[in-house]
Amino acid sequence: MDFADLQARLQQFADERDWNRFHSPKNLAMALSVEAAELVEIFQWLTEDESRRLNDAQKGAPRRTRWPMYSSIWPALRPWRALMSTRP
């Protein structure tokens, strides 16, 4: 999947839910902050080595059951993409 495809899929996701009406720069920045915090929370109390080993422990597991970072990245991309496409 390339970046243009990802953008199109994220836009379709928002369109299907009529979320564009909420996509002001303020709301998107706040959503991005919340989603980024959820991603950071995964690593909060781990050492550097422990954080590097998280992916190794999950190799071979089905994608849907891999460690929580995977499920935290997608929601963080949506407000970021929408914020980048807003006009000043």
PDB file of C-alpha atoms in Angstrom:
ATOM      1  CA  MET A   1       0.000   0.000   0.000  1.00  0.00           C
ATOM      2  CA  ASP A   2       1.433   3.386  -0.950  1.00  0.00           C
ATOM      3  CA  PHE A   3       0.769   6.727   0.740  1.00  0.00           C
ATOM      4  CA  ALA A   4      -1.876   7.818  -1.799  1.00  0.00           C
ATOM      5  CA  ASP A   5      -3.800   4.572  -1.227  1.00  0.00           C
ATOM      6  CA  LEU A   6      -3.568   5.040   2.526  1.00  0.00           C
ATOM      7  CA  GLN A   7      -4.874   8.608   2.218  1.00  0.00           C
ATOM      8  CA  ALA A   8      -7.794   7.448   0.068  1.00  0.00           C
ATOM      9  CA  ARG A   9      -8.696   4.667   2.517  1.00  0.00           C
ATOM     10  CA  LEU A  10      -8.543   7.018   5.496  1.00  0.00           C
ATOM     11  CA  GLN A  11     -10.706   9.574   3.675  1.00  0.00           C
ATOM     12  CA  GLN A  12     -13.253   6.897   2.757  1.00  0.00           C
ATOM     13  CA  PHE A  13     -13.328   5.750   6.389  1.00  0.00           C
ATOM     14  CA  ALA A  14     -14.088   9.322   7.540  1.00  0.00           C
ATOM     15  CA  ASP A  15     -16.629   9.896   4.745  1.00  0.00           C
ATOM     16  CA  GLU A  16     -18.569   6.739   5.629  1.00  0.00           C
ATOM     17  CA  ARG A  17     -18.958   8.016   9.197  1.00  0.00           C
ATOM     18  CA  ASP A  18     -19.585  11.674   8.279  1.00  0.00           C
ATOM     19  CA  TRP A  19     -16.617  12.694  10.446  1.00  0.00           C
ATOM     20  CA  ASN A  20     -15.427  15.497   8.173  1.00  0.00           C
ATOM     21  CA  ARG A  21     -17.741  17.950   9.926  1.00  0.00           C
ATOM     22  CA  PHE A  22     -15.589  17.494  13.053  1.00  0.00           C
ATOM     23  CA  HIS A  23     -12.266  17.927  11.255  1.00  0.00           C
ATOM     24  CA  SER A  24     -11.286  21.396  12.348  1.00  0.00           C
ATOM     25  CA  PRO A  25      -7.559  21.959  12.937  1.00  0.00           C
ATOM     26  CA  LYS A  26      -8.240  22.217  16.703  1.00  0.00           C
ATOM     27  CA  ASN A  27     -10.170  18.939  16.893  1.00  0.00           C
ATOM     28  CA  LEU A  28      -7.668  17.083  14.719  1.00  0.00           C
ATOM     29  CA  ALA A  29      -4.679  18.283  16.752  1.00  0.00           C
ATOM     30  CA  MET A  30      -6.418  17.171  19.936  1.00  0.00           C
ATOM     31  CA  ALA A  31      -7.268  13.764  18.428  1.00  0.00           C
ATOM     32  CA  LEU A  32      -3.688  13.311  17.238  1.00  0.00           C
ATOM     33  CA  SER A  33      -2.403  14.087  20.725  1.00  0.00           C
ATOM     34  CA  VAL A  34      -4.723  11.520  22.329  1.00  0.00           C
ATOM     35  CA  GLU A  35      -3.870   8.787  19.813  1.00  0.00           C
ATOM     36  CA  ALA A  36      -0.128   9.470  20.134  1.00  0.00           C
ATOM     37  CA  ALA A  37      -0.435   9.227  23.924  1.00  0.00           C
ATOM     38  CA  GLU A  38      -2.019   5.776  23.574  1.00  0.00           C
ATOM     39  CA  LEU A  39       0.940   4.663  21.483  1.00  0.00           C
ATOM     40  CA  VAL A  40       3.438   6.082  23.983  1.00  0.00           C
ATOM     41  CA  GLU A  41       1.631   4.346  26.850  1.00  0.00           C
ATOM     42  CA  ILE A  42       2.665   0.954  25.442  1.00  0.00           C
ATOM     43  CA  PHE A  43       6.321   1.837  26.021  1.00  0.00           C
ATOM     44  CA  GLN A  44       5.982   3.951  29.164  1.00  0.00           C
ATOM     45  CA  TRP A  45       7.644   1.632  31.694  1.00  0.00           C
ATOM     46  CA  LEU A  46       9.772  -0.510  29.404  1.00  0.00           C
ATOM     47  CA  THR A  47      13.521  -0.303  29.133  1.00  0.00           C
ATOM     48  CA  GLU A  48      15.080   0.384  25.728  1.00  0.00           C
ATOM     49  CA  ASP A  49      15.891  -3.315  25.344  1.00  0.00           C
ATOM     50  CA  GLU A  50      12.396  -4.423  26.330  1.00  0.00           C
ATOM     51  CA  SER A  51      10.851  -2.043  23.819  1.00  0.00           C
ATOM     52  CA  ARG A  52      13.080  -3.394  21.051  1.00  0.00           C
ATOM     53  CA  ARG A  53      12.129  -6.992  21.891  1.00  0.00           C
ATOM     54  CA  LEU A  54       8.370  -6.443  21.717  1.00  0.00           C
ATOM     55  CA  ASN A  55       8.268  -7.065  17.985  1.00  0.00           C
ATOM     56  CA  ASP A  56      10.544 -10.109  18.215  1.00  0.00           C
ATOM     57  CA  ALA A  57       8.169 -11.742  20.694  1.00  0.00           C
ATOM     58  CA  GLN A  58       5.309 -11.410  18.238  1.00  0.00           C
ATOM     59  CA  LYS A  59       6.962 -12.712  15.063  1.00  0.00           C
ATOM     60  CA  GLY A  60       4.810 -15.357  13.455  1.00  0.00           C
ATOM     61  CA  ALA A  61       1.654 -14.336  15.326  1.00  0.00           C
ATOM     62  CA  PRO A  62      -1.384 -13.442  13.221  1.00  0.00           C
ATOM     63  CA  ARG A  63      -1.428  -9.718  12.448  1.00  0.00           C
ATOM     64  CA  ARG A  64      -4.699  -9.142  14.324  1.00  0.00           C
ATOM     65  CA  THR A  65      -3.221 -10.559  17.554  1.00  0.00           C
ATOM     66  CA  ARG A  66       0.155  -8.810  17.495  1.00  0.00           C
ATOM     67  CA  TRP A  67       1.177  -6.452  20.278  1.00  0.00           C
ATOM     68  CA  PRO A  68      -0.891  -3.337  20.912  1.00  0.00           C
ATOM     69  CA  MET A  69       1.296  -0.930  18.935  1.00  0.00           C
ATOM     70  CA  TYR A  70      -0.227  -2.168  15.678  1.00  0.00           C
ATOM     71  CA  SER A  71      -3.733  -1.301  16.818  1.00  0.00           C
ATOM     72  CA  SER A  72      -2.542   2.120  18.032  1.00  0.00           C
ATOM     73  CA  ILE A  73      -0.817   3.238  14.844  1.00  0.00           C
ATOM     74  CA  TRP A  74      -3.847   3.196  12.534  1.00  0.00           C
ATOM     75  CA  PRO A  75      -6.013   5.510  14.705  1.00  0.00           C
ATOM     76  CA  ALA A  76      -3.085   7.929  15.034  1.00  0.00           C
ATOM     77  CA  LEU A  77      -2.697   8.148  11.256  1.00  0.00           C
ATOM     78  CA  ARG A  78      -6.272   9.246  10.610  1.00  0.00           C
ATOM     79  CA  PRO A  79      -6.217  12.610  12.426  1.00  0.00           C
ATOM     80  CA  TRP A  80      -2.672  13.248  11.207  1.00  0.00           C
ATOM     81  CA  ARG A  81      -3.720  12.737   7.577  1.00  0.00           C
ATOM     82  CA  ALA A  82      -6.818  14.886   8.008  1.00  0.00           C
ATOM     83  CA  LEU A  83      -4.842  17.638   9.733  1.00  0.00           C
ATOM     84  CA  MET A  84      -2.303  17.680   6.899  1.00  0.00           C
ATOM     85  CA  SER A  85      -5.090  18.133   4.352  1.00  0.00           C
ATOM     86  CA  THR A  86      -6.809  21.065   6.121  1.00  0.00           C
ATOM     87  CA  ARG A  87      -6.275  24.489   4.648  1.00  0.00           C
ATOM     88  CA  PRO A  88      -5.312  27.505   6.797  1.00  0.00           C
TER      89      PRO A  88
END
